[in-house]
Short mmCIF file of C-alpha atoms and ligand atoms in Angstrom, two decimals:
data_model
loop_
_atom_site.label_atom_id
_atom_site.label_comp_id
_atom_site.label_asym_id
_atom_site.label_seq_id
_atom_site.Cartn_x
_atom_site.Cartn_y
_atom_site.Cartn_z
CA UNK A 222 9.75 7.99 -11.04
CA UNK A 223 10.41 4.04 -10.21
CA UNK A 224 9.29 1.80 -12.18
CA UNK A 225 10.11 -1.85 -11.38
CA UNK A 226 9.07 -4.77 -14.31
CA UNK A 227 8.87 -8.16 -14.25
CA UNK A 228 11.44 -9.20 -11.07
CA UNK A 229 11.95 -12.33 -10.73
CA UNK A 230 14.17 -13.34 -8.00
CA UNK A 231 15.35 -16.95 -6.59
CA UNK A 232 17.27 -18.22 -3.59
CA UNK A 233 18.12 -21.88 -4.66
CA UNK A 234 15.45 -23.69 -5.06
CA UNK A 235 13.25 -20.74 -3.60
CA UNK A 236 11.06 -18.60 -6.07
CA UNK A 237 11.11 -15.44 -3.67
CA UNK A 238 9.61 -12.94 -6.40
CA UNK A 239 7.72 -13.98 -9.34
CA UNK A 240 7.31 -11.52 -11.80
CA UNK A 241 6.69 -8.26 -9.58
CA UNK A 242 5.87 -5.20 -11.44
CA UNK A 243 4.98 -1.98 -10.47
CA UNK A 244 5.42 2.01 -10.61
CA UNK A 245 5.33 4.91 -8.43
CA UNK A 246 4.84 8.75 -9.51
CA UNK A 247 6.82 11.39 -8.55
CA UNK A 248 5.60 12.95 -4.92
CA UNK A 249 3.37 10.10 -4.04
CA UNK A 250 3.56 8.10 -0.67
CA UNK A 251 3.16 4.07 -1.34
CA UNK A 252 2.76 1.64 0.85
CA UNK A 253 4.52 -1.68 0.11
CA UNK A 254 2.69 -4.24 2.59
CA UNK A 255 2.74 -7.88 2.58
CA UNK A 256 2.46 -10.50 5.36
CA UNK A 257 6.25 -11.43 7.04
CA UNK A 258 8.56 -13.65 3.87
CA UNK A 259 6.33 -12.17 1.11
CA UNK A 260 9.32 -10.22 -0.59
CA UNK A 261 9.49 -6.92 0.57
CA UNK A 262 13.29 -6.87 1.34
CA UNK A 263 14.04 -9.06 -1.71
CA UNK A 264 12.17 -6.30 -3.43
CA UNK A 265 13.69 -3.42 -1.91
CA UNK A 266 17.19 -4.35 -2.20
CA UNK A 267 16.67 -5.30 -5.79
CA UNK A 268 15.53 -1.55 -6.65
CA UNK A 269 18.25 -0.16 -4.43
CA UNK A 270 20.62 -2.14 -6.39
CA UNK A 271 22.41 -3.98 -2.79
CA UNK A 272 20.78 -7.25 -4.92
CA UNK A 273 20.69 -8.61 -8.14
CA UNK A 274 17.51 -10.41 -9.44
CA UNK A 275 17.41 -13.20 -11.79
CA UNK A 276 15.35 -11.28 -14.08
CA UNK A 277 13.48 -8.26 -14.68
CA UNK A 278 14.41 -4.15 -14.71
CA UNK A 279 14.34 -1.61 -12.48
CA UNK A 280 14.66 2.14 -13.43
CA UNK A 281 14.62 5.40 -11.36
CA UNK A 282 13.99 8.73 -13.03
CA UNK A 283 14.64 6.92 -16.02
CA UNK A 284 18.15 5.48 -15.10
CA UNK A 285 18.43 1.36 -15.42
CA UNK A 286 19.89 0.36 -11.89
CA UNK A 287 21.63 -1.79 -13.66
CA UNK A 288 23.31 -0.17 -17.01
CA UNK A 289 23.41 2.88 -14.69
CA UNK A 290 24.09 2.39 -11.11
CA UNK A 291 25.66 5.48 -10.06
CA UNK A 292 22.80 7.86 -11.33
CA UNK A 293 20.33 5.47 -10.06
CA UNK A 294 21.64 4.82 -6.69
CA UNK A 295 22.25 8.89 -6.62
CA UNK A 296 18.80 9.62 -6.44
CA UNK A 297 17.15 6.82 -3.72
CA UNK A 298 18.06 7.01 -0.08
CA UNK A 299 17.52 4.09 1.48
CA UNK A 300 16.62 2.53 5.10
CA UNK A 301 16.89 -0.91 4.85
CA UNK A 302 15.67 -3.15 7.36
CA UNK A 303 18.94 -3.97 9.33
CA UNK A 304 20.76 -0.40 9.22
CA UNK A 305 24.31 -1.19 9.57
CA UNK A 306 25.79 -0.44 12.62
CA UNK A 307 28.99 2.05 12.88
CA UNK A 308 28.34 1.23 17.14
CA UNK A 309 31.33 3.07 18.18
CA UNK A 310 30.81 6.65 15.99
CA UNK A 311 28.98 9.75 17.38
CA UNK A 312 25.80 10.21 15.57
CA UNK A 313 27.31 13.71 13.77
CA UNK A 314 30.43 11.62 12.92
CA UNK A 315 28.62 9.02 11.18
CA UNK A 316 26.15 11.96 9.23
CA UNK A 317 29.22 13.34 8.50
CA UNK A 318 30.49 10.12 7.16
CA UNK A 319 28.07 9.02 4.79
CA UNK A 320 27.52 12.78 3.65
CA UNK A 321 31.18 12.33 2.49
CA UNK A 322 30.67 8.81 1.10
CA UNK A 323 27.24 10.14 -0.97
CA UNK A 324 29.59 13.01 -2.30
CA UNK A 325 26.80 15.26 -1.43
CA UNK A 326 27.35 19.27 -2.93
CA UNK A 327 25.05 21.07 -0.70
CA UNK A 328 26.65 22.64 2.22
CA UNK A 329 27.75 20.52 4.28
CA UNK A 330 27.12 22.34 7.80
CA UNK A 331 23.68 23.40 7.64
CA UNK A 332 22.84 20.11 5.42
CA UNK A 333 23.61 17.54 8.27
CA UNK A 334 21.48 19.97 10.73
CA UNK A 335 18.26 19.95 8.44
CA UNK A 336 18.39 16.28 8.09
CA UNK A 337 18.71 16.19 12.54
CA UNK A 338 16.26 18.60 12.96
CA UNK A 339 13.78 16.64 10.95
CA UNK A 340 14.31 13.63 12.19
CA UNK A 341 14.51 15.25 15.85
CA UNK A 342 17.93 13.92 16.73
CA UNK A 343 19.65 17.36 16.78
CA UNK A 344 19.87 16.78 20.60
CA UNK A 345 21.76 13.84 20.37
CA UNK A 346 24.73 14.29 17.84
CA UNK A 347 26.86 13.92 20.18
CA UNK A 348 26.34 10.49 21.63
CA UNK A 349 27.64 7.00 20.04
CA UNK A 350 25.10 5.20 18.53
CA UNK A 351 25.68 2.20 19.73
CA UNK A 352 24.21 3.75 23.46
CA UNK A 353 21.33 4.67 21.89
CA UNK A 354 17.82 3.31 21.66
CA UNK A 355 16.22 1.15 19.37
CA UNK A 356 14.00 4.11 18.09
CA UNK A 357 16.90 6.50 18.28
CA UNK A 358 19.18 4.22 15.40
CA UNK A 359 15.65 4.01 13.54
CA UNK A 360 16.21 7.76 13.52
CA UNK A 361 19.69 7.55 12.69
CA UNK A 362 19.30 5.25 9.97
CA UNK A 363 16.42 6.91 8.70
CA UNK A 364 18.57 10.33 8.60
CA UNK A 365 21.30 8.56 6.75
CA UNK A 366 18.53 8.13 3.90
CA UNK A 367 17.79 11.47 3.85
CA UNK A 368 21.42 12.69 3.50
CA UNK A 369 22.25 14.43 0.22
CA UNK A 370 18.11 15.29 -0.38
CA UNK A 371 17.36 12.43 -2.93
CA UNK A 372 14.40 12.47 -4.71
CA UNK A 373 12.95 8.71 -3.57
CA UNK A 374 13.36 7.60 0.15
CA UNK A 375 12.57 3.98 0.73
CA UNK A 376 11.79 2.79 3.57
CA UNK A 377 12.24 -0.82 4.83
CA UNK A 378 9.56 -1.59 7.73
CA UNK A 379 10.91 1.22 9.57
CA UNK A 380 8.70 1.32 12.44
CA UNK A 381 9.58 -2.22 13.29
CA UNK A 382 10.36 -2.35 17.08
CA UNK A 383 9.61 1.34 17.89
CA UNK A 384 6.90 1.92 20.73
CA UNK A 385 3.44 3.73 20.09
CA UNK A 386 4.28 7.14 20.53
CA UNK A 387 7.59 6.66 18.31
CA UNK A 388 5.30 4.74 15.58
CA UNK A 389 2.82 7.81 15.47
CA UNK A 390 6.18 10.41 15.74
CA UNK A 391 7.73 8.48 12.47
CA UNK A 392 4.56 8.87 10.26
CA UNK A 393 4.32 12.37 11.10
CA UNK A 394 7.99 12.80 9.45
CA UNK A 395 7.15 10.29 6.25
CA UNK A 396 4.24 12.45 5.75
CA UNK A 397 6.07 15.54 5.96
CA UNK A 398 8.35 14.16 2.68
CA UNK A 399 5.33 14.12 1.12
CA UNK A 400 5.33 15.94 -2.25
CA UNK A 401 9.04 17.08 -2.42
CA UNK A 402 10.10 13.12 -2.53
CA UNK A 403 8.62 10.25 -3.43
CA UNK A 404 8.35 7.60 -1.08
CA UNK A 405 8.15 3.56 -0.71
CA UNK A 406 7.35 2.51 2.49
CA UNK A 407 7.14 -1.44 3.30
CA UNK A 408 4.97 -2.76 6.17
CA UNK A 409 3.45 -6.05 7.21
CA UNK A 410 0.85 -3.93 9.22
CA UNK A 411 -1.98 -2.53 7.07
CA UNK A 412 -3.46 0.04 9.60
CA UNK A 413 0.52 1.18 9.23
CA UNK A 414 0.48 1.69 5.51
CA UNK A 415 -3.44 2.44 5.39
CA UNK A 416 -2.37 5.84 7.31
CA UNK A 417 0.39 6.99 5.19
CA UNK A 418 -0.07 6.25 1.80
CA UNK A 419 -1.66 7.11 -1.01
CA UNK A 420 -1.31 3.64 -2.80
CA UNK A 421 -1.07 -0.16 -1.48
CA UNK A 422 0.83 -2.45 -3.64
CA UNK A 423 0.04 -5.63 -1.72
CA UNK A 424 2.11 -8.44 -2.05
CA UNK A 425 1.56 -12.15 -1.06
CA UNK A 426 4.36 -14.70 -1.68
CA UNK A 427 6.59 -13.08 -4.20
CA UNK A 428 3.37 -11.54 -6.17
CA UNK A 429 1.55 -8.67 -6.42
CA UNK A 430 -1.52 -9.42 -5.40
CA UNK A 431 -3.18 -5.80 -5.19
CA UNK A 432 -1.95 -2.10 -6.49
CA UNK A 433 -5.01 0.47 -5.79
CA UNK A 434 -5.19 3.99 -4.50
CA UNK A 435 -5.83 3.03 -0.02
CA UNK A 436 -9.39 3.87 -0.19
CA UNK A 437 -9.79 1.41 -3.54
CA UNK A 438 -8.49 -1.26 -2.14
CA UNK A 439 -11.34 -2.96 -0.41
CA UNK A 440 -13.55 -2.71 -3.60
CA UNK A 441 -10.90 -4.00 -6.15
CA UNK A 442 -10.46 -7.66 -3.77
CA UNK A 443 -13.94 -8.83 -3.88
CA UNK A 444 -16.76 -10.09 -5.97
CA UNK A 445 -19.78 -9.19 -3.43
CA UNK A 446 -20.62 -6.03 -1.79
CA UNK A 447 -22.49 -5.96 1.56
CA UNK A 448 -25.74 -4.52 2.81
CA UNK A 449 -26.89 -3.93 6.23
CA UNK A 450 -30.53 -4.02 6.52
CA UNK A 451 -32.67 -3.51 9.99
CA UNK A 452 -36.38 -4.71 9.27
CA UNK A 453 -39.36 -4.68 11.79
CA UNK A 454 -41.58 -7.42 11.39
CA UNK A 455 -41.11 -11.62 10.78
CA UNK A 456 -37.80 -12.52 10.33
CA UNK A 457 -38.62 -15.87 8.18
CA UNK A 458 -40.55 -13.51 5.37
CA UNK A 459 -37.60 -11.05 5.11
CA UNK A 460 -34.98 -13.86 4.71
CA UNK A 461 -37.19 -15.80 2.27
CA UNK A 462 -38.17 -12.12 0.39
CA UNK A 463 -34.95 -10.74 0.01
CA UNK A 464 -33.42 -14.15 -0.38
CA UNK A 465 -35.30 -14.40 -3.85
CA UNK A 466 -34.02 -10.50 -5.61
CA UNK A 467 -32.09 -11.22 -8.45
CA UNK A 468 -28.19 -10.32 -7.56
CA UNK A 469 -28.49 -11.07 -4.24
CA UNK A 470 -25.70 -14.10 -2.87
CA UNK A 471 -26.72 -14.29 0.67
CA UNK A 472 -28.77 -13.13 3.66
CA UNK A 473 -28.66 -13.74 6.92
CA UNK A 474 -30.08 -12.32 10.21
CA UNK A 475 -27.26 -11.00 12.48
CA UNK A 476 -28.63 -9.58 15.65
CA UNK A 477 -31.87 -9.01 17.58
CA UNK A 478 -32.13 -4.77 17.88
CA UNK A 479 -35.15 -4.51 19.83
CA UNK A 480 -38.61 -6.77 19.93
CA UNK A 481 -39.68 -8.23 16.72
CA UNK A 482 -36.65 -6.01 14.82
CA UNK A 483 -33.59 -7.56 13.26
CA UNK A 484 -30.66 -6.45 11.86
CA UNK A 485 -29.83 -8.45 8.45
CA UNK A 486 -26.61 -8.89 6.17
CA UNK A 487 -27.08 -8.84 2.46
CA UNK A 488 -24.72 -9.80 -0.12
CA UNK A 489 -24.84 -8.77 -3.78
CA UNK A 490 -23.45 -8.79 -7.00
CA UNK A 491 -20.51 -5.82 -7.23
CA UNK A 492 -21.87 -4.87 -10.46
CA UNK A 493 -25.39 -4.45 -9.19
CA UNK A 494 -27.58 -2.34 -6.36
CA UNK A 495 -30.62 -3.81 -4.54
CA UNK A 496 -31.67 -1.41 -2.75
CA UNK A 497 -34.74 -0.08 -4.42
CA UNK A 498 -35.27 -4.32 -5.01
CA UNK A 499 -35.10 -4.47 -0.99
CA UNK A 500 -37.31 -1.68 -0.55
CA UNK A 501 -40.06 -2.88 -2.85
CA UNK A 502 -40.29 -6.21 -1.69
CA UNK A 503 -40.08 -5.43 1.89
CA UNK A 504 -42.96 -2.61 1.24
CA UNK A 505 -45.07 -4.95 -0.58
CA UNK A 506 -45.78 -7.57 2.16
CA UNK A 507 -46.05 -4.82 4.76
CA UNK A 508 -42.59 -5.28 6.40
CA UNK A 509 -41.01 -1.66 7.31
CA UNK A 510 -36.91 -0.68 7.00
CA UNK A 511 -36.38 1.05 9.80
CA UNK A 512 -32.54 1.43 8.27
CA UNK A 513 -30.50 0.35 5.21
CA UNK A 514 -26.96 1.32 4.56
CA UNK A 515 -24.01 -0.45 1.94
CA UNK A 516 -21.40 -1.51 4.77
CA UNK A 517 -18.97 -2.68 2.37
CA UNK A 518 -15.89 -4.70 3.04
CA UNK A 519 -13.57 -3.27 5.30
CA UNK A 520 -9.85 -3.05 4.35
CA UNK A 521 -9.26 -5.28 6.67
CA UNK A 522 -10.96 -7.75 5.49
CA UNK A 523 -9.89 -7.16 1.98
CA UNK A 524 -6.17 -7.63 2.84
CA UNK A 525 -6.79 -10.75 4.72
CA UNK A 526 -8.65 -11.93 1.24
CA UNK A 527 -5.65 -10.96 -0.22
CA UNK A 528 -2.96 -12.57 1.59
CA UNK A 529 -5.36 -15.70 2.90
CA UNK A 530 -3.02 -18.40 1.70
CA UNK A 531 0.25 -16.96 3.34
CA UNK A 532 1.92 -18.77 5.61
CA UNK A 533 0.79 -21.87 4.77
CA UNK A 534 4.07 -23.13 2.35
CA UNK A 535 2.65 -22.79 -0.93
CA UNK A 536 5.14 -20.89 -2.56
CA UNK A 537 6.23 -22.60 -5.73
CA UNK A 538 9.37 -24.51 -6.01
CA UNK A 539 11.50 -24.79 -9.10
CA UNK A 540 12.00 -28.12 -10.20
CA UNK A 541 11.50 -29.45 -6.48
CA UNK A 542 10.64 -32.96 -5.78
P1 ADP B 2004 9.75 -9.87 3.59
O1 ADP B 2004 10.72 -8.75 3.61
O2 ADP B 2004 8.47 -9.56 2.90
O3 ADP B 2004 9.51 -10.42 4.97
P2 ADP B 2004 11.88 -11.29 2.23
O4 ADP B 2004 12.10 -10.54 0.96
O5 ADP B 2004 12.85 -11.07 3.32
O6 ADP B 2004 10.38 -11.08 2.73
O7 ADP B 2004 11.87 -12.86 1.91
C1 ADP B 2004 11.14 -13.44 0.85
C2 ADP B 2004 11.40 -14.93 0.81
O8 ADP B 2004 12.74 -15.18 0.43
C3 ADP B 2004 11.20 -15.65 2.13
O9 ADP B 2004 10.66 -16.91 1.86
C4 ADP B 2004 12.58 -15.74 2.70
O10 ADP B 2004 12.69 -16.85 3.55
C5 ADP B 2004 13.42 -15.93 1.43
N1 ADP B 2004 14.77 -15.35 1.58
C6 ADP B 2004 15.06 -14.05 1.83
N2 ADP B 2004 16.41 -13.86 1.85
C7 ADP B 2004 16.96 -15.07 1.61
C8 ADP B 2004 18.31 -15.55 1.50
N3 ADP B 2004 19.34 -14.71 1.61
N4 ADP B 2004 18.49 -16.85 1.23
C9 ADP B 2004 17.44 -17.70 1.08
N5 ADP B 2004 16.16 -17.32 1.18
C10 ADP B 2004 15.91 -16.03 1.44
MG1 MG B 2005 11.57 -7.76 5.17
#
């Protein structure tokens, strides 16, 4: 449904996107997420077509943003991440507005009243916008997306500056687009995105560094895969022991459970299991596993993997000094 190739984008001497590439299928939810100045917006505007890149294509539903703007641009409604502001217009007004600017067909009445009920701002039509609250012109801005029912809604960290209850009020309506739209949703939080979506792209200084399905993610980033082990009996054997199975990277004892019973952390080769390995040796010199279970790397960890280098200004400069 959007498939974005090869963007490269520069501000001056700036490489703010190096070849970023990637698709998403009609009706699926993904999550764009990337640490703050990684190139989400660059990205964003670029496929919404407010930006041109220096190189690269972007097409939606088939439709080059570029050799075909106005079919393009028809079909994405977009949030971006600093709405403009029409301050002085009553919420209906402005609906109204860009419902006229879009050139939507569908009727025009009931249309606007969907997209407020949805969005839950049916009870405020009537007041200006620029009286309202900072999660009330999220809504607004978000509802402006959704006027005219295009097929891909993208969303620039939308639940920026919105309070707990608003955050967990917002992913309940992204969800619900679910399936009839498809959906890009940019975050520099990755519980945020982990939540929502069905794929992470992750990107890290104007690349993508990741694109797996949410629960793939942690298993694509790394090399070594985790065990947690919880042996009775001396700790010095079980380090030396395991320390010597073929695949294994590290061990170490983490915590005391109860007298003479530790808890260990094993690391191992992705493409292997030591389990049974563990369990023979440990059985053979009399030591007993009171528990064993793969504790893998959490997603958390993963993205911080990903993204480890961030903020630290390594992003390449052309020709710099
Ligand atoms: P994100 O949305 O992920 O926070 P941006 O796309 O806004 O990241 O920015 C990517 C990089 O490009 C950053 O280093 C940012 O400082 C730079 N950048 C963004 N917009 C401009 C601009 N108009 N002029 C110069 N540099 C910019
Ligand atoms: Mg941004």
């Amino acid at each position: 449904m959007v498939e974005v190739k090869n963007l490269v984008k520069n501000y001056g001497s700036i490489n703010a996107l190096d070849n970023v590439s990637f698709t998403v299928e009609k009706g699926e939810i993904l999550g764009f997420l990337g640490p703050n100045g990684a190139g989400k917006s660059t990205t964003l505007n670029i496929i919404t077509g407010y930006l041109f890149s220096n190189g690269g294509t972007v097409t939606i539903d088939g439709y080059d943003i570029l050799e075909n703007p106005m079919q393009a641009r028809s079909k994405i409604g977009y949030l971006p991440e600093q709405p403009p502001v029409y301050s002085d217009m009553t919420v209906l007004k402005y609906l109204e507005f860009i419902y006229g600017l879009k050139k939507v067909k569908l009727p025009r009445k009931q249309h606007i009243e969907e997209v407020m009920k949805l969005v839950k701002i049916d009870d405020i039509k009537g007041r200006v916008i620029g009286n309202l609250s900072k999660g009330y012109k999220q809504r607004v801005g978000f509802a402006q997306a959704l006027i005219g029912n295009p097929e891909v809604i993208i969303l620039d960290e939308p639940t920026v500056g919105l309070d707990p209850r608003q955050i967990v009020e917002m992913r309940s309506v992204i969800r619900g687009l679910a399936k009839k739209h498809t959906v890009i949703f940019s975050s520099h939080i990755l519980s945020e995105v982990a939540n929502i979506c069905d794929r992470i792209v992750v990107i890290s200084e104007g690349k993508i560094v990741a694109d797996a399905k949410t629960a793939e993610l942690s298993a694509v980033t790394s090399d070594v895969k985790k065990l947690s082990v919880i042996v009775e009996g001396s700790s010095s054997s079980v380090l030396s022991l395991v320390g010597e199975i073929e695949g294994v990277t590290k061990v170490r004892r983490v915590s005391q459970i109860s007298e003479g019973v530790f808890e260990y952390a094993v690391e191992y080769k992705k493409e292997t299991d030591v389990r049974r390995a563990v369990f023979k040796a440990l059985a053979k010199a009399n030591l007993v596993i009171l528990e064993m279970k793969d504790s893998g790397l959490s997603l958390e960890d993963s993205y911080m993997q990903l993204t480890k280098f961030a903020g630290a200004n390594t992003r390449q400069k052309k020709g710099g000094i």
